[in-house]
CSV table of C-alpha atoms (C1' of nucleotides) in Angstrom, one decimal:
chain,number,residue,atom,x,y,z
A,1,UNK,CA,-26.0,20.8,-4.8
A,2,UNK,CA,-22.5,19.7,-4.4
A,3,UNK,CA,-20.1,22.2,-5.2
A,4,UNK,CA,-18.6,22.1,-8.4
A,5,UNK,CA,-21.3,19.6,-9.9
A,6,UNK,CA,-23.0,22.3,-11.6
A,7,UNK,CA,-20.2,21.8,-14.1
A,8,UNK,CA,-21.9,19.1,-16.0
A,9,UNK,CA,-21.4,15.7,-17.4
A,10,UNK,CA,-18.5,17.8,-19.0
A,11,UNK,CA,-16.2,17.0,-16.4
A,12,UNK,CA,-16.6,13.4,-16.7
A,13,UNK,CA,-16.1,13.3,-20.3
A,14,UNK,CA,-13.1,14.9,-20.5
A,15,UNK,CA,-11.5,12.7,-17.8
A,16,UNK,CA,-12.2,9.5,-19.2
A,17,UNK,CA,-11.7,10.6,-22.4
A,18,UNK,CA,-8.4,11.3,-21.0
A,19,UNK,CA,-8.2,7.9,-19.5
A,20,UNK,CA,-9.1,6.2,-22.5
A,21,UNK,CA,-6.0,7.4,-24.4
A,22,UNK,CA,-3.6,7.7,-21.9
A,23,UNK,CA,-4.1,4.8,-19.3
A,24,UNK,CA,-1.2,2.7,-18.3
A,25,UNK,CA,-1.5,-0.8,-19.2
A,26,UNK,CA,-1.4,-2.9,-16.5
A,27,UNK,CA,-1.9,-6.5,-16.1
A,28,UNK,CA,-4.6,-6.3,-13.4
A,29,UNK,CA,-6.3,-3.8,-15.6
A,30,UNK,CA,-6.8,-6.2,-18.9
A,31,UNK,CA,-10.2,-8.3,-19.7
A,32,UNK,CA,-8.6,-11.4,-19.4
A,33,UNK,CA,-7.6,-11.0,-15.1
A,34,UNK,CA,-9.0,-12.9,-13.1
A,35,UNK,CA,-11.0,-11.0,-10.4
A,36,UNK,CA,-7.9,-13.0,-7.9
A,37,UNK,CA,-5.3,-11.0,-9.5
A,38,UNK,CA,-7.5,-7.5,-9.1
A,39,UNK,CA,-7.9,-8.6,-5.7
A,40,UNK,CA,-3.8,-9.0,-5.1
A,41,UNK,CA,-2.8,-6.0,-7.1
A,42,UNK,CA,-5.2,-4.0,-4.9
A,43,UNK,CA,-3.7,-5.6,-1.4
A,44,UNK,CA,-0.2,-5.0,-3.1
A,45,UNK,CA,-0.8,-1.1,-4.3
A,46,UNK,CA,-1.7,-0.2,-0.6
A,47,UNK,CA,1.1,2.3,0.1
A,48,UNK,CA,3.2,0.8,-2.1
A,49,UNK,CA,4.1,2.3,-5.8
A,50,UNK,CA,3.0,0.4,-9.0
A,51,UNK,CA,6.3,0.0,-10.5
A,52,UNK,CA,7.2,-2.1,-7.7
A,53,UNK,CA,4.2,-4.1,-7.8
A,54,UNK,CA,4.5,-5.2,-11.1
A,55,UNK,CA,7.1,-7.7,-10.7
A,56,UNK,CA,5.8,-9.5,-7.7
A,57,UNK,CA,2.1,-9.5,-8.8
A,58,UNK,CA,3.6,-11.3,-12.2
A,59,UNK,CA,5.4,-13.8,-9.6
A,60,UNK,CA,2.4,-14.3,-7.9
A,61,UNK,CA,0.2,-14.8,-10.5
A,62,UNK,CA,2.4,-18.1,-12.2
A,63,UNK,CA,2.9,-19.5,-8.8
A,64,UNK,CA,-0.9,-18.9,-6.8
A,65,UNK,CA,-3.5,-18.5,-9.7
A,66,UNK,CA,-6.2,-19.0,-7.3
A,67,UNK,CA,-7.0,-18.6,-4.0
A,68,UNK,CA,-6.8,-22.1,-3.1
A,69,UNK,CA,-3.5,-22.7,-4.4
A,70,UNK,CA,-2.3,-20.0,-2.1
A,71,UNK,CA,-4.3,-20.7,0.9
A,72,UNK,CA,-2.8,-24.7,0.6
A,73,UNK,CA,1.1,-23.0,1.2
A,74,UNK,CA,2.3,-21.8,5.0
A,75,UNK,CA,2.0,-18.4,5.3
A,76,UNK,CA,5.8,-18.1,5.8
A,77,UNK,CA,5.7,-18.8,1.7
A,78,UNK,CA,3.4,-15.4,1.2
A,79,UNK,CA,6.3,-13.3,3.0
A,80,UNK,CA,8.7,-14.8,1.3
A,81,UNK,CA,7.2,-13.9,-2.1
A,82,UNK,CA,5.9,-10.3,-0.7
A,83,UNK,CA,9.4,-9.6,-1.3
A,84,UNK,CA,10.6,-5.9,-0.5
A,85,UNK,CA,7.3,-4.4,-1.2
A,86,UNK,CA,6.9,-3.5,2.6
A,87,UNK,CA,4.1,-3.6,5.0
A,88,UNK,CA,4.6,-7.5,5.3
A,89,UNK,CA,1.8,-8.0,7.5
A,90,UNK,CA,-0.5,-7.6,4.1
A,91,UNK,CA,1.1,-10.8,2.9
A,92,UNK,CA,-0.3,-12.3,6.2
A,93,UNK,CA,-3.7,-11.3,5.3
A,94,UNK,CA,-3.5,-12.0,1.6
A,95,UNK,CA,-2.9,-15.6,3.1
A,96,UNK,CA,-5.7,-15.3,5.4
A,97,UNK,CA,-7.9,-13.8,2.8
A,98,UNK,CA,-7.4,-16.8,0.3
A,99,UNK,CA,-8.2,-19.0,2.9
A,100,UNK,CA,-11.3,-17.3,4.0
A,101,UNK,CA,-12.3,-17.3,-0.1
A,102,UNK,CA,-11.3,-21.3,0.5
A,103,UNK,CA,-13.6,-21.8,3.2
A,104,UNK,CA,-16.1,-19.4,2.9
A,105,UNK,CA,-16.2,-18.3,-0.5
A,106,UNK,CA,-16.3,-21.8,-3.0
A,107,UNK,CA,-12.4,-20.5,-3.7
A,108,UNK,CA,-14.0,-17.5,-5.1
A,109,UNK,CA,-13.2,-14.0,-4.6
A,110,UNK,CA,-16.5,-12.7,-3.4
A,111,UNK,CA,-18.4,-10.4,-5.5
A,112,UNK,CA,-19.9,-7.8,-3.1
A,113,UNK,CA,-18.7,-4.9,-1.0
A,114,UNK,CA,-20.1,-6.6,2.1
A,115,UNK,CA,-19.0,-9.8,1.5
A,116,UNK,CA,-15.3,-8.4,0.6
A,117,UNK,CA,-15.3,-6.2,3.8
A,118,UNK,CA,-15.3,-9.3,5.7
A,119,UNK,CA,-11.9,-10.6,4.6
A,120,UNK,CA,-8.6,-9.7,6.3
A,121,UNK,CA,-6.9,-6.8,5.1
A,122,UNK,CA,-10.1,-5.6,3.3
A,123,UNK,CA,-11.0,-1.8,3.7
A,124,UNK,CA,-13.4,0.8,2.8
A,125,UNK,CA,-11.2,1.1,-0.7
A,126,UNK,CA,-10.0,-2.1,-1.3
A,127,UNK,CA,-13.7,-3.4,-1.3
A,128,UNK,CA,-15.4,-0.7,-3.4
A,129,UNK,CA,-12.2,-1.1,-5.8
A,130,UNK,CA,-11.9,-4.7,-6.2
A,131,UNK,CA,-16.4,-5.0,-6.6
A,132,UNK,CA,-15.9,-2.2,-8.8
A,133,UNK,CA,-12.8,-3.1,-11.2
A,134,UNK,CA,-13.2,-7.3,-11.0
A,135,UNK,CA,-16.9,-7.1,-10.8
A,136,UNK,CA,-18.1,-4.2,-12.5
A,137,UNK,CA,-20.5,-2.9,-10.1
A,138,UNK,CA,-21.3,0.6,-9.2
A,139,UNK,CA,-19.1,1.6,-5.9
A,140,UNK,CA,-17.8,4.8,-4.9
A,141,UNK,CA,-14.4,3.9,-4.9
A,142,UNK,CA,-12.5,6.9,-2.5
A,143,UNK,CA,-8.2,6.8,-2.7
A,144,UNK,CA,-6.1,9.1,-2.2
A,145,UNK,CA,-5.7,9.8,-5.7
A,146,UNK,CA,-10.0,10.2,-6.1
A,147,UNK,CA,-9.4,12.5,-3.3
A,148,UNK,CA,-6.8,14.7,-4.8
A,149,UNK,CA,-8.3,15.6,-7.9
A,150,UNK,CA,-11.8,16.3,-6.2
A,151,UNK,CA,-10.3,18.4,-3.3
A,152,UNK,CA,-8.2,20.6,-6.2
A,153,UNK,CA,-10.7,19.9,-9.8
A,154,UNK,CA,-14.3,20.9,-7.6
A,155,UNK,CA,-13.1,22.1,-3.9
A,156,UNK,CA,-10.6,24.5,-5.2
A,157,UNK,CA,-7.7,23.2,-2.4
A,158,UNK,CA,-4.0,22.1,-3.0
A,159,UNK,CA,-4.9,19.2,-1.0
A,160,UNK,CA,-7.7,17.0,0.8
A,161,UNK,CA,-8.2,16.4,4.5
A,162,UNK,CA,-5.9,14.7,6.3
A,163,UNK,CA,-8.5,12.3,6.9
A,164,UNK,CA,-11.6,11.2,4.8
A,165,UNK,CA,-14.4,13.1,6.1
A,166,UNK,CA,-18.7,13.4,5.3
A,167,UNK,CA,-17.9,15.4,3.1
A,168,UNK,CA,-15.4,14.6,1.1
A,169,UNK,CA,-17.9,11.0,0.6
A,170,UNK,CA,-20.7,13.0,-0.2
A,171,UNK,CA,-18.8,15.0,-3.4
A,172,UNK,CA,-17.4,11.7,-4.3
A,173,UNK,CA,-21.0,10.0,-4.0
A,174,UNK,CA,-22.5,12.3,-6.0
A,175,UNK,CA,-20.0,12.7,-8.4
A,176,UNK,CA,-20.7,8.6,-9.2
A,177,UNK,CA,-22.4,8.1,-12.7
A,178,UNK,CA,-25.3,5.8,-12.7
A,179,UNK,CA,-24.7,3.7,-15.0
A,180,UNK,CA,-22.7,0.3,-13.9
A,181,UNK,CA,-20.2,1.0,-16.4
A,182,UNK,CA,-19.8,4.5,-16.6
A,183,UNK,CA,-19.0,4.1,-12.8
A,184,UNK,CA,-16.6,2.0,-13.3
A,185,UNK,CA,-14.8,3.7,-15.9
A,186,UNK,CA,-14.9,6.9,-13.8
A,187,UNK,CA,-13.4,5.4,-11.0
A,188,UNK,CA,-10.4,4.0,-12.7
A,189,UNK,CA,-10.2,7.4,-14.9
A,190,UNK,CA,-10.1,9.6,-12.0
A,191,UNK,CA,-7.7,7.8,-10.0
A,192,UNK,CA,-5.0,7.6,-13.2
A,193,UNK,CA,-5.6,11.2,-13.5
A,194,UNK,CA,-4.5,11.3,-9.9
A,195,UNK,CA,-1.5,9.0,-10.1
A,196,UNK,CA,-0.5,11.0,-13.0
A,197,UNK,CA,-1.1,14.2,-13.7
A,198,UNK,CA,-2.8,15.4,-10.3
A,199,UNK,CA,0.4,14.5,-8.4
A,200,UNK,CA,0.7,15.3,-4.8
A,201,UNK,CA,4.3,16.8,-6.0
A,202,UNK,CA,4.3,19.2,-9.0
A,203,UNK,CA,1.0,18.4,-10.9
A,204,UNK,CA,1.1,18.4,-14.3
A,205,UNK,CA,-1.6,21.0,-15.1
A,206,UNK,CA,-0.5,21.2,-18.7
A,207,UNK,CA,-1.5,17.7,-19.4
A,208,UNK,CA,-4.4,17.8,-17.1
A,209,UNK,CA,-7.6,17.6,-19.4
A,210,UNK,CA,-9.5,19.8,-16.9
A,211,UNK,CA,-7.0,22.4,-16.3
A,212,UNK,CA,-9.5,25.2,-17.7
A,213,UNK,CA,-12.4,23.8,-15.3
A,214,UNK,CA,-10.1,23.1,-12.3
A,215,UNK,CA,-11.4,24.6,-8.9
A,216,UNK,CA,-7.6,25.5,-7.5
A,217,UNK,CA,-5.6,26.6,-11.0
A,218,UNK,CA,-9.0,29.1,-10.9
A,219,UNK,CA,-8.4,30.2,-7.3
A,220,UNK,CA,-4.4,30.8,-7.9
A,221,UNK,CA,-3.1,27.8,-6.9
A,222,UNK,CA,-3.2,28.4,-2.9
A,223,UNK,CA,-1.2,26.8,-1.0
A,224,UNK,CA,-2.1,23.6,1.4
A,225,UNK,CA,-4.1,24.5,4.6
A,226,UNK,CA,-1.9,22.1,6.7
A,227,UNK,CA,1.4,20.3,6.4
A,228,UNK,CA,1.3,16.7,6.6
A,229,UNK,CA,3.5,15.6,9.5
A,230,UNK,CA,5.8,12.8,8.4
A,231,UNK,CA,6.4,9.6,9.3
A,232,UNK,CA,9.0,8.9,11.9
A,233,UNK,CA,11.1,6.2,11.4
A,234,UNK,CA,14.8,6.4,13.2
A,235,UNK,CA,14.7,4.4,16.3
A,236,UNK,CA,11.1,3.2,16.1
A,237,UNK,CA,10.1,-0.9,15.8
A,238,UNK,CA,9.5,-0.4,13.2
A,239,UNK,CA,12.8,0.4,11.7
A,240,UNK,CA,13.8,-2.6,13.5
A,241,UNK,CA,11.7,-4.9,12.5
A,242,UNK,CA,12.3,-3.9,9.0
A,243,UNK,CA,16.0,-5.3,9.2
A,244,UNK,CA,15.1,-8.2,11.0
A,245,UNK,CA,12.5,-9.0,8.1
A,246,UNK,CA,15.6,-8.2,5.7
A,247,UNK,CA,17.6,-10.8,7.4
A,248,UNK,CA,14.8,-13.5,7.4
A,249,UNK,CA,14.2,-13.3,4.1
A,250,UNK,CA,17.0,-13.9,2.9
A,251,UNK,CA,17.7,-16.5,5.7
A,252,UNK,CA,18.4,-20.2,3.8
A,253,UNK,CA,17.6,-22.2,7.2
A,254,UNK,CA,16.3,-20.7,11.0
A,255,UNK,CA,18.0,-18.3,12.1
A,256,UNK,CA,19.3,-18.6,16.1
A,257,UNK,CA,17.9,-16.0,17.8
A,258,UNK,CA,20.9,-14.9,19.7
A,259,UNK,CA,22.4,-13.7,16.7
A,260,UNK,CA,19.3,-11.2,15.6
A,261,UNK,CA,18.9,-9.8,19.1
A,262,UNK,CA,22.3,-10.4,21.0
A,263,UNK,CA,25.2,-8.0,21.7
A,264,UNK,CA,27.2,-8.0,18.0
A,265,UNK,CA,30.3,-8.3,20.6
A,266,UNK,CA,29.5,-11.5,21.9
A,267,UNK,CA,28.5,-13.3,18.9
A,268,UNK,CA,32.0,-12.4,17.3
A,269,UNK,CA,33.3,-13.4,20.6
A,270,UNK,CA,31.7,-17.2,20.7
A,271,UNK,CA,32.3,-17.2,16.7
A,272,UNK,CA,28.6,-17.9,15.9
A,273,UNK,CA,28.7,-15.1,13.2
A,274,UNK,CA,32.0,-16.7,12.0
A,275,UNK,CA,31.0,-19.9,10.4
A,276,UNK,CA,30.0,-20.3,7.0
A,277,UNK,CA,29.6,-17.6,4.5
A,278,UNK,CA,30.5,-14.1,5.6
A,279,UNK,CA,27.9,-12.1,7.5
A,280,UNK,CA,25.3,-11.0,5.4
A,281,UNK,CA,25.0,-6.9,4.6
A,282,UNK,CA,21.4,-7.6,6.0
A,283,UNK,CA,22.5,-8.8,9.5
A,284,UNK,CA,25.5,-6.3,9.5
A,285,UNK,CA,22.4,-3.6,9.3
A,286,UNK,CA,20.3,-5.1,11.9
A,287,UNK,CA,23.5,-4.8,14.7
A,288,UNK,CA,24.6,-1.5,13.4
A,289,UNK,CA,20.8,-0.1,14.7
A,290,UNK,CA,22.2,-1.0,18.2
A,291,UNK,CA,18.8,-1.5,19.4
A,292,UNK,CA,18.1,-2.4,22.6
A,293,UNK,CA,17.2,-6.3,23.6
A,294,UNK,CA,13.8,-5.4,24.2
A,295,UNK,CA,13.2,-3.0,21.1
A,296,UNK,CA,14.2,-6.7,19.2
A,297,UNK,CA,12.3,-8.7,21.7
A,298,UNK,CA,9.2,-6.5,21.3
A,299,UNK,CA,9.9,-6.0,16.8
A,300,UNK,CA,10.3,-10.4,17.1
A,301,UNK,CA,7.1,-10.7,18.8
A,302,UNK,CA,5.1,-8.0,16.9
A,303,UNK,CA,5.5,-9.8,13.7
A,304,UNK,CA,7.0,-12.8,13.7
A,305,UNK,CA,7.0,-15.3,16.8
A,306,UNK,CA,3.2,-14.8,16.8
A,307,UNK,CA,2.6,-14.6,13.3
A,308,UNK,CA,5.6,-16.6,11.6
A,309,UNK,CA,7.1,-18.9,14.3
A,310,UNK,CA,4.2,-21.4,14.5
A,311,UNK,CA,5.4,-22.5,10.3
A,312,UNK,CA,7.6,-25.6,9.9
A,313,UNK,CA,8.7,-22.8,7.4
A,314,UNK,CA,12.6,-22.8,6.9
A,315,UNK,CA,14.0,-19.4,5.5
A,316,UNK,CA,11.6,-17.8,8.5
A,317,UNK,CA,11.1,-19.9,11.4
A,318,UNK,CA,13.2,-18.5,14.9
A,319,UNK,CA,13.9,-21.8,16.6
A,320,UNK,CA,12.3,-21.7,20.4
B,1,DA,C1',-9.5,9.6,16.4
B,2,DA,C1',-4.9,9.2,16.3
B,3,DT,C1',-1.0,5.9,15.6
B,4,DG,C1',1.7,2.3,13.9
B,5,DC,C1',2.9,-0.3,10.2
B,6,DG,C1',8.0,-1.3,5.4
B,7,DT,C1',10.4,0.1,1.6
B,8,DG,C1',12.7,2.7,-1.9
B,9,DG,C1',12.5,6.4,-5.5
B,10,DT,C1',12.6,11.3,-6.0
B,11,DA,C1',13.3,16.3,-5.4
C,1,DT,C1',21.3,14.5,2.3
C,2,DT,C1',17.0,14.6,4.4
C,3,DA,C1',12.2,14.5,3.9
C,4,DC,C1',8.3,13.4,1.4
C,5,DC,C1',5.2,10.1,-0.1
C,6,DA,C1',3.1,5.9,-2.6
C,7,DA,C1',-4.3,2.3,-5.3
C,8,DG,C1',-4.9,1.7,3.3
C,9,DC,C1',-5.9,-1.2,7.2
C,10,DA,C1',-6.4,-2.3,12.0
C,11,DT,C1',-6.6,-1.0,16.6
DNA sequence: AATGCGTGGTA
DNA sequence: TTACCAAGCAT
């Protein structure tokens, strides 16, 4: 047996009990969404907070109530409306996904694990998540959240993995009640617990519900086995391509392309960053990176001349 | 298997 | 202020 499972249904009942009177109340989460707006709060929660979901998913939701409606627009429109919330290539495959439920799907968000695995931007979680939460079935739903409460509650460690490994899915497996419902329930109880209450910074064991049963509170609270190495960011394309994204968006009409990658010097110099309003804060970042023409070149390309480019799309388009 | 990918709030 | 980190995915 799994360790920690010898603990009983217990566990499970005090967690969604838990869940049951303290669960946010998000849109996505009510009877009445559509299994479309659990499938773009799920693309839209990747990596990115719920507070700052909310907003755009109630944007989204009035403007694309269905896959179609989004699949008719240029993709251009999906970054637009993706807003700040980062990792804009998931608006590109949000698009691509609602055309695929378009074309492949009867403008339906499909139903099965299998079947949801095949659309772009579709993982391991987002398909267990979305069959389980829009369609009720019984998946093993794995986040990071599931995998912080199961690496402290039943492994006894401050945190899981750095990767998601055999047996990490085997605990979470087993741990899955049989029932359709129950399932489902525990998935979504488990995970609030983790956004919560099982933080990665400063749980909350006094409100935790299985404080007395937890695996690490009863091994003193040991410290993690590894520290996460963090994400670089200063000077990589990705910084770059983060303020040219800041100046497209906002861009009203193309852009020339001399003034996102060209020597700030020059384009004072010729007056192309003269006319019109004053230069925006957004551009006034990009130049202050002084990043190298083919660091822009390379951050254009990535992204957006492959991607963005080919739309008749106004705000976005970068002229040949 | 390890990297790269946006953004902004928090400690 | 700097670093961490937030419902992952694709390559």
């Amino acid at each position: 047996m799994e360790p920690g499972l010898q603990q009983g249904p217990q566990l499970h009942t005090e967690i969604i009990s838990w869940f049951t009177a303290n669960a946010r109340d998000l849109p996505w989460r009510r009877p009445e969404c559509s299994p479309w707006g659990v499938f773009v709060s799920e693309i839209m929660l990747q990596q990115t907070p719920v507070i700052r979901v909310l907003p755009v998913w109630q944007q989204w939701m009035e403007r694309w109530p269905a896959p179609a409606a989004l699949a008719a627009e240029p993709s251009g429109e999906a970054v637009r409306a993706w807003g700040r919330l980062g990792y804009p290539r998931r608006a590109l495959r949000l698009h691509a996904a609602a055309a695929a439920m378009t074309e492949r799907f009867n403008g339906s968000v499909p139903g099965t694990r299998d079947e949801l695995l095949t659309l772009p931007g579709v993982g391991t979680y987002t398909a267990a998540a979305v069959a389980s939460f829009a369609f009720g079935r019984r998946e093993t739903v794995v986040d990071t959240n599931i995998r912080r409460v199961h690496a402290r509650a039943l492994s006894g460690k401050a945190l899981p993995a750095p990767a998601l490994n055999a047996a990490e899915l085997r605990l979470a497996v087993a741990l899955l009640p049989d029932d359709d419902a129950a399932s489902v329930a525990w998935n979504a109880s488990v995970m609030e617990l983790g956004a919560l209450v099982c933080t990665a910074r400063s749980p909350k064991c006094a409100l935790c519900p299985v404080q007395r049963r937890c695996a690490w509170v009863a091994a003193g609270e040991p410290a993690p086995e590894y520290v996460p190495k963090g994400q670089t960011w200063a000077g990589t394309d990705r910084q770059v391509r983060g303020a040219l994204m800041a100046v497209l968006r906002q861009a009203r009409e193309p852009v020339p392309r001399k003034l996102l990658v060209g020597p700030p010097e020059l384009l004072a110099a010729d007056g192309a960053a003269e006319d019109a309003d004053p230069e925006p804060a957004a551009l006034s970042k990009l130049h202050a990176l002084r990043a190298p023409a083919g660091q822009l070149e390379r951050a254009l390309t990535g992204l957006l001349a492959d991607k963005l480019a080919e739309e008749s799309d106004a705000g976005l388009q970068l002229p040949a």
